[in-house]
PDB file of C-alpha atoms in Angstrom:
ATOM      1  CA  MET X   1      -0.004  -0.115   0.030  1.00 88.00           C
ATOM      2  CA  SER X   2       1.570   3.287  -1.037  1.00 91.00           C
ATOM      3  CA  ALA X   3       1.700   6.267   1.265  1.00 91.00           C
ATOM      4  CA  ALA X   4      -0.832   8.099  -0.862  1.00 91.00           C
ATOM      5  CA  THR X   5      -3.376   5.203  -0.420  1.00 93.00           C
ATOM      6  CA  ILE X   6      -2.793   5.161   3.295  1.00 92.00           C
ATOM      7  CA  ASP X   7      -3.448   8.840   3.487  1.00 90.00           C
ATOM      8  CA  ARG X   8      -6.635   8.510   1.391  1.00 91.00           C
ATOM      9  CA  TYR X   9      -7.975   5.722   3.757  1.00 92.00           C
ATOM     10  CA  LEU X  10      -7.123   7.656   6.910  1.00 91.00           C
ATOM     11  CA  LYS X  11      -8.505  11.005   5.639  1.00 87.00           C
ATOM     12  CA  PRO X  12     -12.047  10.550   7.090  1.00 86.00           C
ATOM     13  CA  HIS X  13     -10.632   9.690  10.474  1.00 83.00           C
ATOM     14  CA  LYS X  14      -8.157  12.573  10.467  1.00 79.00           C
ATOM     15  CA  ASP X  15     -10.907  14.941   9.483  1.00 74.00           C
ATOM     16  CA  ALA X  16     -13.038  13.787  12.249  1.00 71.00           C
ATOM     17  CA  ASN X  17     -10.353  14.265  14.899  1.00 69.00           C
ATOM     18  CA  TYR X  18      -8.810  17.423  13.496  1.00 60.00           C
ATOM     19  CA  PRO X  19     -11.605  19.423  11.876  1.00 59.00           C
ATOM     20  CA  VAL X  20     -10.529  22.264   9.590  1.00 60.00           C
ATOM     21  CA  ALA X  21     -10.847  25.598  11.272  1.00 59.00           C
ATOM     22  CA  LEU X  22     -13.517  27.936   9.989  1.00 62.00           C
ATOM     23  CA  SER X  23     -12.923  31.367   8.505  1.00 59.00           C
ATOM     24  CA  GLY X  24     -14.811  34.307  10.112  1.00 59.00           C
ATOM     25  CA  THR X  25     -13.911  36.617   7.237  1.00 59.00           C
ATOM     26  CA  LYS X  26     -17.010  38.088   5.631  1.00 59.00           C
ATOM     27  CA  PRO X  27     -16.348  39.850   2.182  1.00 56.00           C
ATOM     28  CA  SER X  28     -17.180  43.566   2.203  1.00 59.00           C
ATOM     29  CA  HIS X  29     -18.036  45.172  -1.020  1.00 62.00           C
ATOM     30  CA  ILE X  30     -18.375  48.661   0.182  1.00 63.00           C
ATOM     31  CA  LEU X  31     -15.334  50.985  -0.320  1.00 72.00           C
ATOM     32  CA  ARG X  32     -13.583  48.313  -2.445  1.00 71.00           C
ATOM     33  CA  SER X  33     -13.108  50.475  -5.524  1.00 72.00           C
ATOM     34  CA  SER X  34     -11.866  53.370  -3.512  1.00 78.00           C
ATOM     35  CA  ILE X  35      -9.059  51.550  -1.670  1.00 88.00           C
ATOM     36  CA  PRO X  36      -5.951  50.748  -3.616  1.00 87.00           C
ATOM     37  CA  THR X  37      -4.747  47.122  -3.877  1.00 89.00           C
ATOM     38  CA  ARG X  38      -1.223  45.918  -2.717  1.00 87.00           C
ATOM     39  CA  THR X  39      -0.230  42.610  -4.264  1.00 85.00           C
ATOM     40  CA  SER X  40       2.556  40.101  -3.599  1.00 78.00           C
ATOM     41  CA  MET X  41       4.129  41.161  -6.876  1.00 74.00           C
ATOM     42  CA  ASP X  42       4.559  44.761  -5.847  1.00 80.00           C
ATOM     43  CA  THR X  43       8.026  46.187  -5.029  1.00 81.00           C
ATOM     44  CA  PRO X  44       8.905  44.984  -1.586  1.00 79.00           C
ATOM     45  CA  LEU X  45       8.883  47.388   1.258  1.00 85.00           C
ATOM     46  CA  ALA X  46      12.218  48.770   2.550  1.00 86.00           C
ATOM     47  CA  THR X  47      11.544  50.706   5.677  1.00 92.00           C
ATOM     48  CA  PRO X  48       9.788  49.276   8.828  1.00 95.00           C
ATOM     49  CA  GLY X  49       6.337  50.809  10.006  1.00 95.00           C
ATOM     50  CA  PHE X  50       4.021  49.252   7.570  1.00 96.00           C
ATOM     51  CA  LEU X  51       1.546  46.702   9.071  1.00 97.00           C
ATOM     52  CA  GLU X  52      -0.438  43.800   7.536  1.00 96.00           C
ATOM     53  CA  LEU X  53      -3.614  43.272   9.631  1.00 97.00           C
ATOM     54  CA  ASP X  54      -5.852  40.329   9.980  1.00 96.00           C
ATOM     55  CA  THR X  55      -8.165  38.760  12.642  1.00 95.00           C
ATOM     56  CA  VAL X  56      -8.286  35.245  13.802  1.00 95.00           C
ATOM     57  CA  ALA X  57     -11.597  33.833  14.870  1.00 95.00           C
ATOM     58  CA  HIS X  58     -11.586  31.795  18.074  1.00 94.00           C
ATOM     59  CA  CYS X  59     -14.739  30.055  17.225  1.00 90.00           C
ATOM     60  CA  GLY X  60     -13.863  26.405  17.628  1.00 87.00           C
ATOM     61  CA  HIS X  61     -15.705  24.606  14.927  1.00 83.00           C
ATOM     62  CA  THR X  62     -18.939  26.651  14.648  1.00 85.00           C
ATOM     63  CA  LEU X  63     -19.439  30.303  13.648  1.00 87.00           C
ATOM     64  CA  LYS X  64     -22.717  30.443  15.598  1.00 88.00           C
ATOM     65  CA  GLY X  65     -23.010  32.861  18.674  1.00 90.00           C
ATOM     66  CA  GLU X  66     -20.460  35.179  20.055  1.00 92.00           C
ATOM     67  CA  PHE X  67     -16.728  34.468  20.313  1.00 94.00           C
ATOM     68  CA  LEU X  68     -13.523  36.260  20.739  1.00 96.00           C
ATOM     69  CA  ARG X  69     -11.027  37.219  17.988  1.00 97.00           C
ATOM     70  CA  THR X  70      -7.327  38.075  17.910  1.00 98.00           C
ATOM     71  CA  LEU X  71      -6.272  41.047  15.910  1.00 98.00           C
ATOM     72  CA  THR X  72      -2.923  40.404  14.311  1.00 98.00           C
ATOM     73  CA  GLY X  73      -0.622  43.210  13.034  1.00 97.00           C
ATOM     74  CA  THR X  74       2.883  42.303  11.399  1.00 97.00           C
ATOM     75  CA  ASP X  75       5.653  44.439   9.809  1.00 97.00           C
ATOM     76  CA  PRO X  76       6.721  42.652   6.668  1.00 94.00           C
ATOM     77  CA  VAL X  77      10.209  44.398   6.834  1.00 94.00           C
ATOM     78  CA  SER X  78      11.328  43.703  10.331  1.00 95.00           C
ATOM     79  CA  GLY X  79       8.907  40.825  11.269  1.00 96.00           C
ATOM     80  CA  TRP X  80       7.771  42.677  14.422  1.00 97.00           C
ATOM     81  CA  THR X  81       4.379  41.398  15.305  1.00 98.00           C
ATOM     82  CA  MET X  82       1.602  42.548  17.724  1.00 98.00           C
ATOM     83  CA  LEU X  83      -1.373  40.535  18.963  1.00 98.00           C
ATOM     84  CA  ARG X  84      -4.493  41.702  20.732  1.00 98.00           C
ATOM     85  CA  THR X  85      -7.703  39.771  21.479  1.00 98.00           C
ATOM     86  CA  ILE X  86     -10.939  41.724  21.199  1.00 97.00           C
ATOM     87  CA  ARG X  87     -14.559  40.829  22.061  1.00 96.00           C
ATOM     88  CA  ASN X  88     -15.672  40.622  18.470  1.00 93.00           C
ATOM     89  CA  ASN X  89     -15.462  42.307  14.986  1.00 91.00           C
ATOM     90  CA  ALA X  90     -17.520  45.214  16.047  1.00 91.00           C
ATOM     91  CA  HIS X  91     -16.050  48.479  15.064  1.00 90.00           C
ATOM     92  CA  VAL X  92     -15.729  49.683  18.669  1.00 93.00           C
ATOM     93  CA  HIS X  93     -13.623  46.644  19.432  1.00 96.00           C
ATOM     94  CA  VAL X  94     -11.597  46.684  16.212  1.00 95.00           C
ATOM     95  CA  HIS X  95     -10.929  50.441  16.734  1.00 95.00           C
ATOM     96  CA  ALA X  96      -9.674  49.770  20.366  1.00 96.00           C
ATOM     97  CA  GLY X  97      -7.406  47.021  19.054  1.00 97.00           C
ATOM     98  CA  LEU X  98      -5.988  49.270  16.315  1.00 97.00           C
ATOM     99  CA  GLU X  99      -5.409  52.093  18.870  1.00 97.00           C
ATOM    100  CA  TRP X 100      -3.526  49.653  21.091  1.00 97.00           C
ATOM    101  CA  MET X 101      -1.220  48.602  18.131  1.00 97.00           C
ATOM    102  CA  VAL X 102      -0.593  52.222  17.228  1.00 97.00           C
ATOM    103  CA  ARG X 103       0.352  53.000  20.868  1.00 96.00           C
ATOM    104  CA  HIS X 104       2.651  49.932  21.199  1.00 97.00           C
ATOM    105  CA  ALA X 105       4.283  49.902  17.771  1.00 97.00           C
ATOM    106  CA  PRO X 106       8.057  50.424  18.152  1.00 97.00           C
ATOM    107  CA  VAL X 107       7.970  52.833  15.117  1.00 97.00           C
ATOM    108  CA  PRO X 108       5.156  55.132  13.862  1.00 96.00           C
ATOM    109  CA  VAL X 109       2.669  53.195  11.713  1.00 97.00           C
ATOM    110  CA  ALA X 110       3.318  54.341   8.134  1.00 95.00           C
ATOM    111  CA  GLY X 111       0.444  52.281   6.481  1.00 95.00           C
ATOM    112  CA  VAL X 112      -1.845  49.458   7.027  1.00 96.00           C
ATOM    113  CA  ASP X 113      -2.846  46.681   4.574  1.00 95.00           C
ATOM    114  CA  PHE X 114      -5.713  44.202   5.068  1.00 92.00           C
ATOM    115  CA  ASP X 115      -7.904  41.704   3.276  1.00 89.00           C
ATOM    116  CA  ASN X 116     -11.430  42.347   2.147  1.00 85.00           C
ATOM    117  CA  GLY X 117     -13.037  41.397   5.403  1.00 86.00           C
ATOM    118  CA  SER X 118     -15.996  43.569   6.651  1.00 87.00           C
ATOM    119  CA  GLU X 119     -14.172  44.148  10.052  1.00 90.00           C
ATOM    120  CA  PHE X 120     -11.640  46.419   8.057  1.00 91.00           C
ATOM    121  CA  MET X 121     -13.573  47.460   5.000  1.00 87.00           C
ATOM    122  CA  ASN X 122     -16.048  49.812   6.772  1.00 88.00           C
ATOM    123  CA  TRP X 123     -16.386  53.499   7.138  1.00 88.00           C
ATOM    124  CA  GLY X 124     -15.320  53.553  10.880  1.00 89.00           C
ATOM    125  CA  VAL X 125     -11.863  52.000  10.084  1.00 91.00           C
ATOM    126  CA  ILE X 126     -11.217  54.129   7.042  1.00 90.00           C
ATOM    127  CA  ALA X 127     -12.148  57.332   8.960  1.00 91.00           C
ATOM    128  CA  TRP X 128      -9.885  56.179  11.861  1.00 94.00           C
ATOM    129  CA  ALA X 129      -7.020  55.783   9.311  1.00 94.00           C
ATOM    130  CA  ASP X 130      -7.777  59.147   7.721  1.00 94.00           C
ATOM    131  CA  LYS X 131      -7.835  60.936  11.077  1.00 94.00           C
ATOM    132  CA  LYS X 132      -4.316  59.452  11.866  1.00 95.00           C
ATOM    133  CA  ASP X 133      -3.122  60.210   8.337  1.00 95.00           C
ATOM    134  CA  ILE X 134      -2.374  56.346   7.744  1.00 96.00           C
ATOM    135  CA  PRO X 135      -2.469  55.234   4.162  1.00 94.00           C
ATOM    136  CA  VAL X 136      -4.740  52.178   3.638  1.00 94.00           C
ATOM    137  CA  THR X 137      -4.289  49.279   0.977  1.00 93.00           C
ATOM    138  CA  ARG X 138      -5.993  46.034   0.650  1.00 92.00           C
ATOM    139  CA  GLY X 139      -5.230  42.667  -0.876  1.00 90.00           C
ATOM    140  CA  ARG X 140      -7.131  41.046  -3.741  1.00 87.00           C
ATOM    141  CA  PRO X 141      -9.963  38.790  -2.816  1.00 83.00           C
ATOM    142  CA  TYR X 142      -9.000  35.186  -2.329  1.00 81.00           C
ATOM    143  CA  GLN X 143      -5.292  35.854  -2.902  1.00 85.00           C
ATOM    144  CA  HIS X 144      -3.748  34.969   0.508  1.00 83.00           C
ATOM    145  CA  ASN X 145      -0.198  35.632  -0.744  1.00 87.00           C
ATOM    146  CA  ASP X 146      -0.992  39.362  -0.875  1.00 90.00           C
ATOM    147  CA  ASN X 147      -1.050  39.187   3.043  1.00 91.00           C
ATOM    148  CA  ALA X 148       1.376  36.342   3.296  1.00 91.00           C
ATOM    149  CA  HIS X 149       3.270  37.751   6.342  1.00 93.00           C
ATOM    150  CA  VAL X 150       0.260  38.137   8.533  1.00 96.00           C
ATOM    151  CA  GLU X 151      -1.244  34.993   7.345  1.00 94.00           C
ATOM    152  CA  GLN X 152       1.876  33.091   8.575  1.00 94.00           C
ATOM    153  CA  ARG X 153       1.733  34.740  11.906  1.00 96.00           C
ATOM    154  CA  ASN X 154      -1.947  33.719  12.205  1.00 95.00           C
ATOM    155  CA  GLY X 155      -0.893  30.085  11.999  1.00 93.00           C
ATOM    156  CA  ASP X 156       2.543  30.090  13.811  1.00 95.00           C
ATOM    157  CA  TRP X 157       1.771  32.591  16.352  1.00 96.00           C
ATOM    158  CA  VAL X 158      -1.929  32.437  17.112  1.00 97.00           C
ATOM    159  CA  ARG X 159      -3.143  29.036  16.229  1.00 95.00           C
ATOM    160  CA  LYS X 160      -0.128  27.319  17.531  1.00 95.00           C
ATOM    161  CA  HIS X 161      -0.313  28.880  20.925  1.00 97.00           C
ATOM    162  CA  ALA X 162      -4.127  29.308  21.484  1.00 96.00           C
ATOM    163  CA  PHE X 163      -5.021  26.169  19.618  1.00 92.00           C
ATOM    164  CA  ARG X 164      -8.340  25.858  17.831  1.00 89.00           C
ATOM    165  CA  TYR X 165     -10.655  25.979  20.909  1.00 92.00           C
ATOM    166  CA  ARG X 166     -13.705  28.217  21.183  1.00 92.00           C
ATOM    167  CA  TYR X 167     -13.101  31.285  23.545  1.00 95.00           C
ATOM    168  CA  GLU X 168     -15.991  33.526  24.673  1.00 94.00           C
ATOM    169  CA  THR X 169     -15.645  34.925  28.129  1.00 95.00           C
ATOM    170  CA  GLU X 170     -13.879  37.968  29.612  1.00 96.00           C
ATOM    171  CA  ALA X 171     -11.569  35.646  31.616  1.00 95.00           C
ATOM    172  CA  GLU X 172     -10.519  33.896  28.416  1.00 97.00           C
ATOM    173  CA  MET X 173      -9.824  37.202  26.748  1.00 97.00           C
ATOM    174  CA  THR X 174      -7.678  38.331  29.790  1.00 97.00           C
ATOM    175  CA  LEU X 175      -5.799  35.055  29.564  1.00 98.00           C
ATOM    176  CA  LEU X 176      -5.235  35.441  25.794  1.00 98.00           C
ATOM    177  CA  ASN X 177      -3.836  38.856  26.101  1.00 98.00           C
ATOM    178  CA  GLU X 178      -1.430  37.725  28.909  1.00 98.00           C
ATOM    179  CA  LEU X 179      -0.442  34.917  26.636  1.00 98.00           C
ATOM    180  CA  TRP X 180       0.209  37.317  23.689  1.00 98.00           C
ATOM    181  CA  ASP X 181       2.476  39.422  25.810  1.00 98.00           C
ATOM    182  CA  LEU X 182       4.719  36.447  26.459  1.00 98.00           C
ATOM    183  CA  VAL X 183       4.494  35.239  22.850  1.00 98.00           C
ATOM    184  CA  MET X 184       5.397  38.685  21.558  1.00 98.00           C
ATOM    185  CA  ALA X 185       8.388  38.951  23.996  1.00 98.00           C
ATOM    186  CA  ARG X 186       9.652  35.513  22.869  1.00 97.00           C
ATOM    187  CA  LYS X 187       9.053  35.774  19.190  1.00 97.00           C
ATOM    188  CA  ASN X 188      10.037  39.462  18.734  1.00 98.00           C
ATOM    189  CA  HIS X 189      13.081  39.443  20.853  1.00 98.00           C
ATOM    190  CA  LEU X 190      14.413  35.894  21.120  1.00 97.00           C
ATOM    191  CA  LEU X 191      13.626  33.828  18.056  1.00 96.00           C
ATOM    192  CA  PRO X 192      15.610  34.587  14.736  1.00 96.00           C
ATOM    193  CA  CYS X 193      13.804  34.354  11.370  1.00 93.00           C
ATOM    194  CA  VAL X 194      14.829  34.640   7.831  1.00 92.00           C
ATOM    195  CA  LYS X 195      13.506  37.032   5.277  1.00 89.00           C
ATOM    196  CA  ALA X 196      13.253  36.468   1.542  1.00 86.00           C
ATOM    197  CA  ILE X 197      15.431  38.951  -0.296  1.00 85.00           C
ATOM    198  CA  ASP X 198      15.873  37.766  -3.852  1.00 85.00           C
ATOM    199  CA  TRP X 199      15.377  34.974  -6.437  1.00 85.00           C
ATOM    200  CA  ALA X 200      18.026  32.709  -7.783  1.00 92.00           C
ATOM    201  CA  HIS X 201      18.025  29.726 -10.141  1.00 92.00           C
ATOM    202  CA  THR X 202      19.067  26.097  -9.557  1.00 90.00           C
ATOM    203  CA  ASN X 203      21.302  24.189 -12.062  1.00 92.00           C
ATOM    204  CA  ALA X 204      18.111  22.723 -13.478  1.00 91.00           C
ATOM    205  CA  GLY X 205      16.971  26.334 -14.143  1.00 91.00           C
ATOM    206  CA  ARG X 206      14.165  26.399 -11.526  1.00 92.00           C
ATOM    207  CA  LYS X 207      13.651  29.497  -9.469  1.00 89.00           C
ATOM    208  CA  LYS X 208      14.376  29.364  -5.805  1.00 91.00           C
ATOM    209  CA  ARG X 209      14.091  31.902  -2.979  1.00 88.00           C
ATOM    210  CA  VAL X 210      17.272  33.608  -1.476  1.00 91.00           C
ATOM    211  CA  TYR X 211      17.085  34.384   2.249  1.00 92.00           C
ATOM    212  CA  ASP X 212      19.177  36.628   4.545  1.00 92.00           C
ATOM    213  CA  GLN X 213      20.837  35.616   7.678  1.00 95.00           C
ATOM    214  CA  PRO X 214      18.602  34.850  10.544  1.00 96.00           C
ATOM    215  CA  ARG X 215      17.893  37.775  13.012  1.00 97.00           C
ATOM    216  CA  THR X 216      15.133  38.502  15.470  1.00 97.00           C
ATOM    217  CA  PRO X 217      12.547  41.161  14.738  1.00 97.00           C
ATOM    218  CA  TYR X 218      14.153  43.203  17.509  1.00 97.00           C
ATOM    219  CA  GLN X 219      17.570  43.067  15.898  1.00 97.00           C
ATOM    220  CA  ARG X 220      16.249  43.992  12.429  1.00 96.00           C
ATOM    221  CA  LEU X 221      14.560  47.094  13.996  1.00 96.00           C
ATOM    222  CA  ARG X 222      17.731  47.995  15.894  1.00 95.00           C
ATOM    223  CA  ASP X 223      19.915  47.637  12.897  1.00 95.00           C
ATOM    224  CA  ALA X 224      17.500  49.604  10.664  1.00 94.00           C
ATOM    225  CA  GLY X 225      18.182  52.737  12.515  1.00 93.00           C
ATOM    226  CA  VAL X 226      14.580  53.826  12.731  1.00 95.00           C
ATOM    227  CA  LEU X 227      14.106  53.605  16.505  1.00 96.00           C
ATOM    228  CA  ASP X 228      14.103  56.825  18.412  1.00 96.00           C
ATOM    229  CA  THR X 229      16.378  57.073  21.532  1.00 96.00           C
ATOM    230  CA  LYS X 230      13.556  56.485  24.053  1.00 96.00           C
ATOM    231  CA  THR X 231      12.140  53.461  22.323  1.00 96.00           C
ATOM    232  CA  ARG X 232      15.571  51.916  21.709  1.00 96.00           C
ATOM    233  CA  ALA X 233      16.422  52.192  25.291  1.00 97.00           C
ATOM    234  CA  ARG X 234      13.095  50.712  26.391  1.00 96.00           C
ATOM    235  CA  LEU X 235      13.465  47.815  23.902  1.00 97.00           C
ATOM    236  CA  GLU X 236      17.117  47.249  25.036  1.00 97.00           C
ATOM    237  CA  LYS X 237      15.942  47.083  28.721  1.00 97.00           C
ATOM    238  CA  GLU X 238      13.119  44.581  27.902  1.00 96.00           C
ATOM    239  CA  ASN X 239      15.436  42.502  25.987  1.00 97.00           C
ATOM    240  CA  ALA X 240      18.011  42.300  28.703  1.00 97.00           C
ATOM    241  CA  LYS X 241      15.462  41.131  31.229  1.00 96.00           C
ATOM    242  CA  LEU X 242      13.923  38.203  29.207  1.00 97.00           C
ATOM    243  CA  ASN X 243      14.431  34.706  30.454  1.00 97.00           C
ATOM    244  CA  PRO X 244      13.392  32.102  27.792  1.00 97.00           C
ATOM    245  CA  ALA X 245      12.803  29.258  30.275  1.00 97.00           C
ATOM    246  CA  ARG X 246      10.664  31.360  32.495  1.00 97.00           C
ATOM    247  CA  ILE X 247       8.576  32.649  29.494  1.00 98.00           C
ATOM    248  CA  THR X 248       8.059  29.122  28.271  1.00 97.00           C
ATOM    249  CA  ARG X 249       6.837  28.006  31.716  1.00 98.00           C
ATOM    250  CA  GLN X 250       4.365  30.883  31.973  1.00 98.00           C
ATOM    251  CA  ILE X 251       3.091  30.281  28.470  1.00 98.00           C
ATOM    252  CA  ASN X 252       2.516  26.568  29.267  1.00 97.00           C
ATOM    253  CA  GLN X 253       0.626  27.606  32.522  1.00 98.00           C
ATOM    254  CA  ILE X 254      -1.722  29.976  30.562  1.00 98.00           C
ATOM    255  CA  GLN X 255      -2.289  27.477  27.735  1.00 97.00           C
ATOM    256  CA  GLN X 256      -3.343  24.839  30.342  1.00 96.00           C
ATOM    257  CA  GLN X 257      -5.832  27.333  31.862  1.00 96.00           C
ATOM    258  CA  LEU X 258      -7.246  28.088  28.464  1.00 95.00           C
ATOM    259  CA  ILE X 259      -7.555  24.312  27.782  1.00 93.00           C
ATOM    260  CA  ASP X 260      -9.448  23.757  31.037  1.00 93.00           C
ATOM    261  CA  LEU X 261     -11.748  26.690  30.380  1.00 92.00           C
ATOM    262  CA  ALA X 262     -12.669  25.931  26.769  1.00 87.00           C
ATOM    263  CA  SER X 263     -11.964  22.237  25.977  1.00 77.00           C
ATOM    264  CA  ALA X 264     -15.387  20.989  27.180  1.00 74.00           C
ATOM    265  CA  ARG X 265     -17.165  23.696  25.160  1.00 74.00           C
ATOM    266  CA  THR X 266     -15.164  23.033  22.060  1.00 60.00           C
ATOM    267  CA  GLN X 267     -15.621  19.232  22.450  1.00 58.00           C
ATOM    268  CA  GLY X 268     -19.258  19.776  22.412  1.00 48.00           C
ATOM    269  CA  THR X 269     -19.149  21.590  19.172  1.00 46.00           C
ATOM    270  CA  ARG X 270     -17.122  19.075  17.268  1.00 45.00           C
ATOM    271  CA  PRO X 271     -18.890  17.050  14.571  1.00 39.00           C
ATOM    272  CA  ALA X 272     -19.487  13.329  15.246  1.00 39.00           C
ATOM    273  CA  ALA X 273     -16.730  11.002  14.033  1.00 37.00           C
TER     274      ALA X 273
END
């Protein structure tokens, strides 16, 4: 029996035990023609400060009812990422999350880019951006590579640490934001990542990506020379105090609390095997 045949026979059982996460993005048609698009084929950004935005729905395996969402903002140049859990996609909560990101961004926000979801494609968010003089762009519908950096963070940062459980309560929102503080400290300061900088060709003529040397988002920001004196000193102080082992223990403790709070509720929403 080949590996492909084994996978085919096991697929129904895997789908029952690990259901595919649902998407809470609802396409918005208003304002679409007035917001310029930014695609994966455009000239890469060179200066930190631009944010790709998206939300992750903590809905478990049903979109019914009220559930929490995490707002993700990532800088494609430095890799610096910020996470904030909000009550839902109502404008008042999205607005509060965006305000939090602007306050906590290490460099002034020079622009934002998002998909075509209604949580961003509405008059409230556009008016907020206009008031702060922040340019707005959007990706093409159903083209996830246009927002590839934030989509990657949704999986590696949010789903990997908060799992696919359903979260609804104020206590769970508090725990999630405590978790994101730890995840941001570990990922932004301690874990190096590579960045695609060019294309090359193999001996067979195929194109392949060329990556730079691994550096943490904090190192990329520091080396870019875009931090003001006060922010640079604050980040250096935060970086010097970090203890990877303690951060990991705290993350594990919060994750166990989230599992205890949400696992029974999520199990109840899973489809029958």
